[in-house]
XYZ file of N, CA, C and O in Angstrom:
580
model
N -6.250 -5.014 -34.139
C -5.750 -4.467 -32.885
C -6.661 -4.994 -31.751
O -7.841 -5.144 -31.905
N -6.074 -5.235 -30.625
C -6.783 -5.723 -29.462
C -7.685 -4.626 -28.912
O -7.439 -3.430 -29.133
N -8.701 -5.010 -28.112
C -9.556 -4.049 -27.457
C -8.770 -3.168 -26.512
O -8.951 -1.926 -26.459
N -7.830 -3.740 -25.767
C -6.982 -2.982 -24.840
C -6.140 -1.963 -25.620
O -5.928 -0.833 -25.157
N -5.668 -2.388 -26.807
C -4.860 -1.493 -27.595
C -5.702 -0.384 -28.202
O -5.234 0.794 -28.264
N -6.901 -0.715 -28.634
C -7.791 0.313 -29.196
C -8.094 1.441 -28.253
O -8.105 2.618 -28.644
N -8.354 1.089 -27.025
C -8.689 2.125 -26.027
C -7.442 2.634 -25.267
O -7.548 3.432 -24.342
N -6.277 2.130 -25.690
C -5.029 2.479 -25.012
C -5.139 2.271 -23.478
O -4.891 3.240 -22.718
N -5.539 1.084 -23.120
C -5.834 0.794 -21.731
C -4.627 0.980 -20.841
O -4.749 1.491 -19.730
N -3.463 0.499 -21.283
C -2.257 0.654 -20.456
C -2.027 2.116 -20.108
O -1.795 2.452 -18.952
N -2.114 2.980 -21.123
C -1.930 4.429 -20.839
C -3.003 4.981 -19.933
O -2.707 5.750 -19.031
N -4.239 4.555 -20.112
C -5.301 5.029 -19.273
C -5.100 4.602 -17.795
O -5.301 5.388 -16.889
N -4.692 3.323 -17.634
C -4.407 2.854 -16.269
C -3.250 3.673 -15.640
O -3.306 3.997 -14.479
N -2.221 3.886 -16.436
C -1.024 4.602 -15.916
C -1.405 6.026 -15.520
O -0.975 6.540 -14.468
N -2.216 6.690 -16.365
C -2.614 8.058 -16.045
C -3.526 8.117 -14.821
O -3.340 8.975 -13.987
N -4.423 7.171 -14.719
C -5.312 7.142 -13.549
C -4.529 6.848 -12.288
O -4.748 7.484 -11.269
N -3.601 5.907 -12.353
C -2.796 5.573 -11.204
C -1.943 6.795 -10.764
O -1.835 7.052 -9.568
N -1.392 7.496 -11.700
C -0.578 8.681 -11.394
C -1.429 9.775 -10.732
O -1.059 10.329 -9.719
N -2.600 10.035 -11.305
C -3.489 11.045 -10.762
C -3.933 10.652 -9.349
O -4.003 11.495 -8.435
N -4.292 9.415 -9.168
C -4.735 8.893 -7.827
C -3.619 9.013 -6.832
O -3.838 9.500 -5.712
N -2.418 8.598 -7.212
C -1.255 8.651 -6.321
C -0.940 10.111 -5.950
O -0.663 10.455 -4.761
N -0.984 10.995 -6.911
C -0.657 12.418 -6.680
C -1.671 13.013 -5.698
O -1.284 13.709 -4.733
N -2.949 12.718 -5.909
C -3.984 13.249 -5.013
C -3.825 12.629 -3.583
O -3.931 13.341 -2.606
N -3.600 11.309 -3.514
C -3.447 10.670 -2.219
C -2.175 11.139 -1.487
O -2.207 11.371 -0.287
N -1.055 11.278 -2.239
C 0.165 11.715 -1.587
C -0.013 13.137 -0.941
O 0.400 13.315 0.164
N -0.706 14.043 -1.669
C -0.928 15.369 -1.117
C -1.769 15.313 0.129
O -1.432 15.952 1.146
N -2.864 14.542 0.079
C -3.744 14.445 1.244
C -3.082 13.762 2.438
O -3.195 14.202 3.594
N -2.325 12.713 2.148
C -1.660 11.975 3.257
C -0.494 12.784 3.850
O -0.291 12.710 5.092
N 0.244 13.477 3.031
C 1.317 14.316 3.571
C 0.756 15.415 4.492
O 1.319 15.663 5.538
N -0.399 15.988 4.072
C -0.994 17.049 4.862
C -1.555 16.492 6.191
O -1.454 17.143 7.224
N -2.148 15.313 6.142
C -2.799 14.726 7.309
C -1.860 14.011 8.260
O -2.027 14.072 9.472
N -0.865 13.278 7.692
C -0.079 12.401 8.542
C 1.431 12.425 8.216
O 2.181 11.677 8.811
N 1.854 13.276 7.291
C 3.258 13.341 6.891
C 3.777 11.981 6.399
O 4.839 11.554 6.726
N 2.894 11.312 5.623
C 3.231 10.015 5.042
C 3.002 10.033 3.537
O 2.078 10.697 3.021
N 3.750 9.211 2.824
C 3.496 8.965 1.387
C 2.475 7.906 1.260
O 2.166 7.176 2.239
N 1.978 7.630 0.090
C 0.960 6.579 -0.116
C 1.457 5.179 0.187
O 0.718 4.346 0.656
N 2.724 4.922 -0.008
C 3.266 3.573 0.242
C 3.414 3.342 1.734
O 3.250 2.174 2.183
N 3.722 4.330 2.515
C 3.972 4.124 3.904
C 2.764 3.628 4.734
O 2.905 2.699 5.547
N 1.573 4.147 4.552
C 0.432 3.633 5.301
C 0.139 2.171 4.980
O -0.311 1.413 5.845
N 0.414 1.728 3.723
C 0.208 0.341 3.367
C 1.074 -0.555 4.266
O 0.576 -1.615 4.750
N 2.308 -0.184 4.434
C 3.194 -0.940 5.321
C 2.701 -0.981 6.734
O 2.643 -1.991 7.416
N 2.249 0.232 7.234
C 1.707 0.311 8.581
C 0.486 -0.535 8.769
O 0.307 -1.191 9.784
N -0.375 -0.547 7.771
C -1.610 -1.372 7.831
C -1.253 -2.847 8.002
O -1.861 -3.575 8.813
N -0.324 -3.324 7.157
C 0.037 -4.751 7.212
C 0.648 -5.119 8.547
O 0.314 -6.122 9.149
N 1.594 -4.242 8.990
C 2.202 -4.500 10.305
C 1.152 -4.499 11.452
O 1.196 -5.366 12.324
N 0.216 -3.554 11.408
C -0.813 -3.482 12.392
C -1.750 -4.705 12.382
O -2.213 -5.139 13.424
N -2.022 -5.228 11.217
C -2.995 -6.335 11.050
C -2.362 -7.691 11.348
O -3.081 -8.626 11.730
N -1.054 -7.830 11.210
C -0.392 -9.117 11.334
C 0.534 -9.176 12.506
O 1.631 -8.604 12.485
N 0.130 -9.875 13.538
C 1.002 -9.999 14.700
C 2.267 -10.755 14.298
O 2.205 -11.774 13.650
N 3.436 -10.233 14.639
C 4.676 -10.842 14.292
C 5.084 -10.628 12.857
O 5.848 -11.390 12.281
N 4.512 -9.595 12.196
C 4.840 -9.301 10.815
C 6.368 -9.133 10.630
O 7.024 -8.567 11.477
N 6.891 -9.701 9.550
C 8.277 -9.542 9.212
C 8.357 -8.758 7.894
O 7.366 -8.562 7.197
N 9.590 -8.328 7.572
C 9.731 -7.613 6.299
C 9.294 -8.518 5.151
O 8.669 -8.030 4.187
N 9.588 -9.802 5.237
C 9.191 -10.715 4.167
C 7.700 -10.799 4.053
O 7.110 -10.769 2.947
N 6.987 -10.908 5.162
C 5.537 -11.022 5.125
C 4.905 -9.723 4.647
O 3.902 -9.763 3.938
N 5.464 -8.617 5.009
C 4.988 -7.308 4.543
C 5.185 -7.229 3.006
O 4.244 -6.836 2.280
N 6.322 -7.585 2.534
C 6.589 -7.568 1.098
C 5.638 -8.443 0.339
O 5.052 -8.059 -0.679
N 5.380 -9.658 0.870
C 4.481 -10.586 0.258
C 3.063 -10.014 0.211
O 2.348 -10.083 -0.817
N 2.622 -9.463 1.327
C 1.243 -8.922 1.400
C 1.045 -7.764 0.440
O -0.059 -7.577 -0.130
N 2.076 -6.995 0.178
C 1.926 -5.836 -0.696
C 2.411 -6.058 -2.146
O 2.287 -5.198 -2.978
N 2.940 -7.261 -2.390
C 3.441 -7.576 -3.724
C 4.673 -6.766 -4.095
O 4.880 -6.378 -5.239
N 5.532 -6.513 -3.125
C 6.735 -5.725 -3.331
C 7.962 -6.600 -3.137
O 7.919 -7.691 -2.551
N 9.102 -6.104 -3.648
C 10.372 -6.777 -3.383
C 10.772 -6.539 -1.918
O 10.497 -5.488 -1.390
N 11.400 -7.517 -1.332
C 11.834 -7.381 0.046
C 12.771 -6.200 0.243
O 12.707 -5.534 1.287
N 13.602 -5.931 -0.748
C 14.556 -4.783 -0.649
C 13.814 -3.458 -0.507
O 14.236 -2.584 0.194
N 12.681 -3.307 -1.209
C 11.887 -2.072 -1.123
C 11.326 -1.916 0.261
O 11.259 -0.851 0.837
N 10.877 -3.044 0.833
C 10.258 -3.005 2.173
C 11.352 -2.741 3.220
O 11.139 -2.015 4.190
N 12.544 -3.267 2.992
C 13.680 -3.019 3.904
C 13.940 -1.546 4.010
O 14.101 -0.981 5.087
N 14.022 -0.871 2.856
C 14.256 0.586 2.840
C 13.134 1.325 3.509
O 13.376 2.285 4.273
N 11.927 0.908 3.266
C 10.753 1.570 3.840
C 10.698 1.400 5.356
O 10.462 2.327 6.091
N 10.924 0.195 5.807
C 10.909 -0.057 7.254
C 11.992 0.733 7.951
O 11.833 1.227 9.068
N 13.154 0.844 7.293
C 14.237 1.632 7.884
C 13.827 3.109 8.059
O 14.020 3.695 9.130
N 13.119 3.647 7.068
C 12.624 5.030 7.158
C 11.576 5.160 8.258
O 11.583 6.136 9.038
N 10.661 4.209 8.335
C 9.618 4.230 9.322
C 10.189 4.088 10.759
O 9.674 4.674 11.696
N 11.240 3.278 10.885
C 11.883 3.099 12.169
C 12.626 4.419 12.560
O 12.514 4.845 13.747
N 13.304 5.039 11.633
C 13.979 6.293 11.888
C 13.026 7.380 12.353
O 13.337 8.180 13.225
N 11.810 7.379 11.815
C 10.794 8.332 12.182
C 10.055 7.939 13.483
O 9.197 8.671 13.942
N 10.369 6.755 14.005
C 9.738 6.324 15.260
C 8.321 5.797 15.132
O 7.592 5.721 16.075
N 7.992 5.376 13.881
C 6.637 4.864 13.651
C 6.490 3.347 13.828
O 5.405 2.860 14.124
N 7.609 2.663 13.680
C 7.607 1.234 13.904
C 8.840 0.844 14.723
O 9.834 1.615 14.817
N 8.772 -0.285 15.301
C 9.851 -0.813 16.131
C 10.038 -2.278 15.718
O 9.173 -2.868 15.068
N 11.174 -2.856 16.046
C 11.339 -4.251 15.710
C 12.047 -4.943 16.882
O 12.757 -4.361 17.668
N 11.796 -6.262 16.900
C 12.449 -7.143 17.905
C 12.587 -8.493 17.259
O 11.947 -8.789 16.291
N 13.441 -9.313 17.828
C 13.612 -10.664 17.245
C 12.308 -11.408 17.232
O 11.563 -11.378 18.197
N 12.040 -12.081 16.164
C 10.822 -12.842 16.007
C 10.857 -14.061 16.960
O 11.905 -14.718 17.131
N 9.715 -14.357 17.511
C 9.634 -15.533 18.384
C 9.439 -16.793 17.539
O 9.709 -17.888 18.036
N 9.079 -16.615 16.276
C 8.880 -17.773 15.377
C 10.167 -18.143 14.651
O 10.355 -19.301 14.270
N 11.005 -17.163 14.360
C 12.206 -17.377 13.564
C 13.308 -16.442 14.058
O 13.220 -15.218 13.874
N 14.287 -16.966 14.755
C 15.333 -16.175 15.383
C 16.160 -15.377 14.390
O 16.829 -14.450 14.727
N 16.097 -15.749 13.092
C 16.837 -14.981 12.083
C 16.081 -13.769 11.590
O 16.621 -12.907 10.961
N 14.789 -13.680 11.899
C 13.925 -12.605 11.411
C 13.609 -11.613 12.500
O 13.727 -11.869 13.673
N 13.207 -10.426 12.064
C 12.758 -9.371 12.964
C 11.241 -9.249 12.864
O 10.671 -9.238 11.805
N 10.642 -9.156 14.003
C 9.187 -8.925 14.108
C 8.972 -7.431 14.149
O 9.611 -6.721 14.990
N 8.036 -6.934 13.390
C 7.743 -5.483 13.321
C 6.470 -5.160 14.025
O 5.504 -5.948 13.990
N 6.426 -4.005 14.733
C 5.203 -3.577 15.355
C 5.128 -2.046 15.309
O 6.175 -1.405 15.250
N 3.886 -1.540 15.362
C 3.715 -0.075 15.385
C 4.072 0.442 16.742
O 3.770 -0.204 17.779
N 4.656 1.626 16.814
C 4.795 2.342 18.029
C 3.487 3.141 18.285
O 2.668 3.214 17.407
N 3.416 3.791 19.410
C 2.264 4.682 19.655
C 2.238 5.758 18.601
O 1.153 6.110 18.081
N 3.379 6.340 18.258
C 3.440 7.344 17.192
C 2.977 6.797 15.888
O 2.298 7.465 15.093
N 3.311 5.546 15.632
C 2.878 4.889 14.393
C 1.353 4.648 14.355
O 0.725 4.811 13.313
N 0.809 4.312 15.525
C -0.622 4.128 15.618
C -1.368 5.454 15.344
O -2.392 5.476 14.667
N -0.833 6.535 15.901
C -1.429 7.870 15.644
C -1.342 8.234 14.207
O -2.323 8.716 13.599
N -0.150 7.995 13.562
C 0.013 8.316 12.163
C -0.952 7.488 11.284
O -1.583 8.016 10.348
N -1.095 6.206 11.581
C -1.974 5.325 10.814
C -3.427 5.842 10.965
O -4.161 5.899 9.985
N -3.818 6.178 12.167
C -5.188 6.663 12.366
C -5.442 7.959 11.548
O -6.558 8.164 11.065
N -4.430 8.813 11.449
C -4.579 10.053 10.707
C -4.785 9.842 9.201
O -5.188 10.749 8.526
N -4.465 8.648 8.732
C -4.654 8.379 7.277
C -6.124 7.984 6.942
O -6.473 7.999 5.747
N -6.895 7.684 7.941
C -8.290 7.237 7.700
C -9.083 8.267 6.955
O -9.761 7.982 5.926
N -9.089 9.518 7.357
C -9.908 10.555 6.757
C -9.499 10.830 5.280
O -10.405 10.879 4.425
N -8.238 10.969 4.960
C -7.844 11.178 3.567
C -8.267 9.964 2.671
O -8.766 10.207 1.555
N -8.081 8.758 3.141
C -8.453 7.600 2.315
C -9.997 7.538 2.168
O -10.481 7.226 1.113
N -10.714 7.879 3.223
C -12.189 7.883 3.145
C -12.643 8.916 2.120
O -13.487 8.630 1.284
N -12.066 10.084 2.160
C -12.435 11.156 1.217
C -12.140 10.732 -0.211
O -12.938 10.930 -1.141
N -10.947 10.170 -0.438
C -10.580 9.705 -1.757
C -11.478 8.575 -2.273
O -11.914 8.617 -3.412
N -11.813 7.630 -1.415
C -12.713 6.573 -1.777
C -14.136 7.102 -2.123
O -14.731 6.611 -3.048
N -14.555 8.054 -1.331
C -15.884 8.650 -1.617
C -15.879 9.365 -2.980
O -16.854 9.358 -3.703
N -14.763 9.990 -3.295
C -14.612 10.655 -4.618
C -14.721 9.650 -5.719
O -15.459 9.854 -6.709
N -14.055 8.542 -5.573
C -14.086 7.468 -6.576
C -15.530 6.958 -6.729
O -16.007 6.737 -7.848
N -16.183 6.679 -5.591
C -17.551 6.181 -5.608
C -18.460 7.163 -6.337
O -19.314 6.744 -7.148
N -18.309 8.418 -6.061
C -19.170 9.444 -6.679
C -18.904 9.508 -8.208
O -19.894 9.574 -8.988
N -17.687 9.476 -8.602
C -17.323 9.622 -10.032
C -17.685 8.381 -10.814
O -18.102 8.488 -11.971
N -17.537 7.210 -10.260
C -17.745 5.967 -11.011
C -19.047 5.229 -10.694
O -19.527 4.477 -11.552
N -19.558 5.402 -9.512
C -20.744 4.637 -9.068
C -20.283 3.334 -8.403
O -19.243 2.756 -8.758
N -21.078 2.902 -7.453
C -20.718 1.787 -6.616
C -20.531 0.503 -7.426
O -19.587 -0.242 -7.219
N -21.447 0.240 -8.348
C -21.383 -1.024 -9.115
C -20.102 -1.085 -10.030
O -19.428 -2.058 -10.119
N -19.777 0.067 -10.634
C -18.590 0.131 -11.504
C -17.333 -0.017 -10.671
O -16.389 -0.667 -11.102
N -17.336 0.533 -9.463
C -16.171 0.391 -8.566
C -15.951 -1.087 -8.227
O -14.844 -1.603 -8.295
N -17.037 -1.797 -7.866
C -16.955 -3.196 -7.529
C -16.446 -4.036 -8.729
O -15.577 -4.884 -8.587
N -16.994 -3.732 -9.887
C -16.530 -4.495 -11.101
C -15.094 -4.185 -11.444
O -14.327 -5.083 -11.776
N -14.676 -2.909 -11.318
C -13.293 -2.574 -11.574
C -12.336 -3.263 -10.613
O -11.303 -3.807 -10.994
N -12.711 -3.310 -9.340
C -11.898 -4.026 -8.334
C -11.669 -5.442 -8.707
O -10.572 -5.968 -8.591
N -12.743 -6.126 -9.084
C -12.642 -7.517 -9.473
C -11.728 -7.660 -10.712
O -10.835 -8.522 -10.745
N -11.925 -6.869 -11.721
C -11.173 -6.943 -12.944
C -9.678 -6.602 -12.680
O -8.761 -7.248 -13.256
N -9.402 -5.634 -11.863
C -8.005 -5.312 -11.537
C -7.327 -6.466 -10.764
O -6.171 -6.749 -11.005
N -8.065 -7.121 -9.945
C -7.564 -8.304 -9.193
C -7.220 -9.385 -10.182
O -6.163 -10.035 -10.081
N -8.122 -9.643 -11.100
C -7.883 -10.681 -12.110
C -6.561 -10.366 -12.932
O -5.717 -11.203 -13.102
N -6.475 -9.127 -13.355
C -5.315 -8.667 -14.124
C -4.043 -8.808 -13.303
O -3.011 -9.327 -13.768
N -4.076 -8.342 -12.050
C -2.901 -8.436 -11.178
C -2.433 -9.849 -10.972
O -1.270 -10.177 -11.085
N -3.373 -10.747 -10.702
C -3.056 -12.185 -10.523
C -2.464 -12.762 -11.796
O -1.456 -13.504 -11.721
N -3.006 -12.495 -12.926
C -2.497 -13.056 -14.173
C -1.131 -12.514 -14.497
O -0.282 -13.270 -15.008
N -0.895 -11.252 -14.239
C 0.410 -10.715 -14.522
C 1.504 -11.212 -13.535
O 2.631 -11.337 -13.879
N 1.063 -11.428 -12.303
C 1.957 -11.880 -11.279
C 2.478 -13.313 -11.564
O 3.627 -13.623 -11.341
N 1.583 -14.144 -12.052
C 1.997 -15.533 -12.308
C 2.775 -15.701 -13.599
O 3.540 -16.618 -13.787
N 2.644 -14.757 -14.533
C 3.385 -14.789 -15.779
C 4.806 -14.340 -15.638
O 5.683 -14.586 -16.444
N 5.102 -13.579 -14.605
C 6.417 -12.949 -14.399
C 7.467 -13.952 -13.979
O 7.289 -14.993 -13.504
């Protein structure tokens, strides 16, 4: 049996991801009325001038259809706005509204608290090593698909 199989790594990762998402969703809903996926979209749009649904999907490793649904929800809530891209007339450029900027800012404290919890439980060196290993795993799984 493989080392990953012996320690049931897939199940451990799944359980940890679920617990982390559940904790983050509760904190983010209380602080900013956002789910864990929504701030990620806001962060990418905020960081990339002229962000499009395609560039957001690429940055987050999501299907474009998932980002389309998410941007629609964020637009309905008045957190993002869109206008025709100056680079590609077929695409829409996304930007945060003032309300979106406020919502994004409200996510800082919950994420800081969650990251501090992880640092305390695992230790800084283990966190850094885990981040590297998860990146390696993500890249290898992405190119095999």
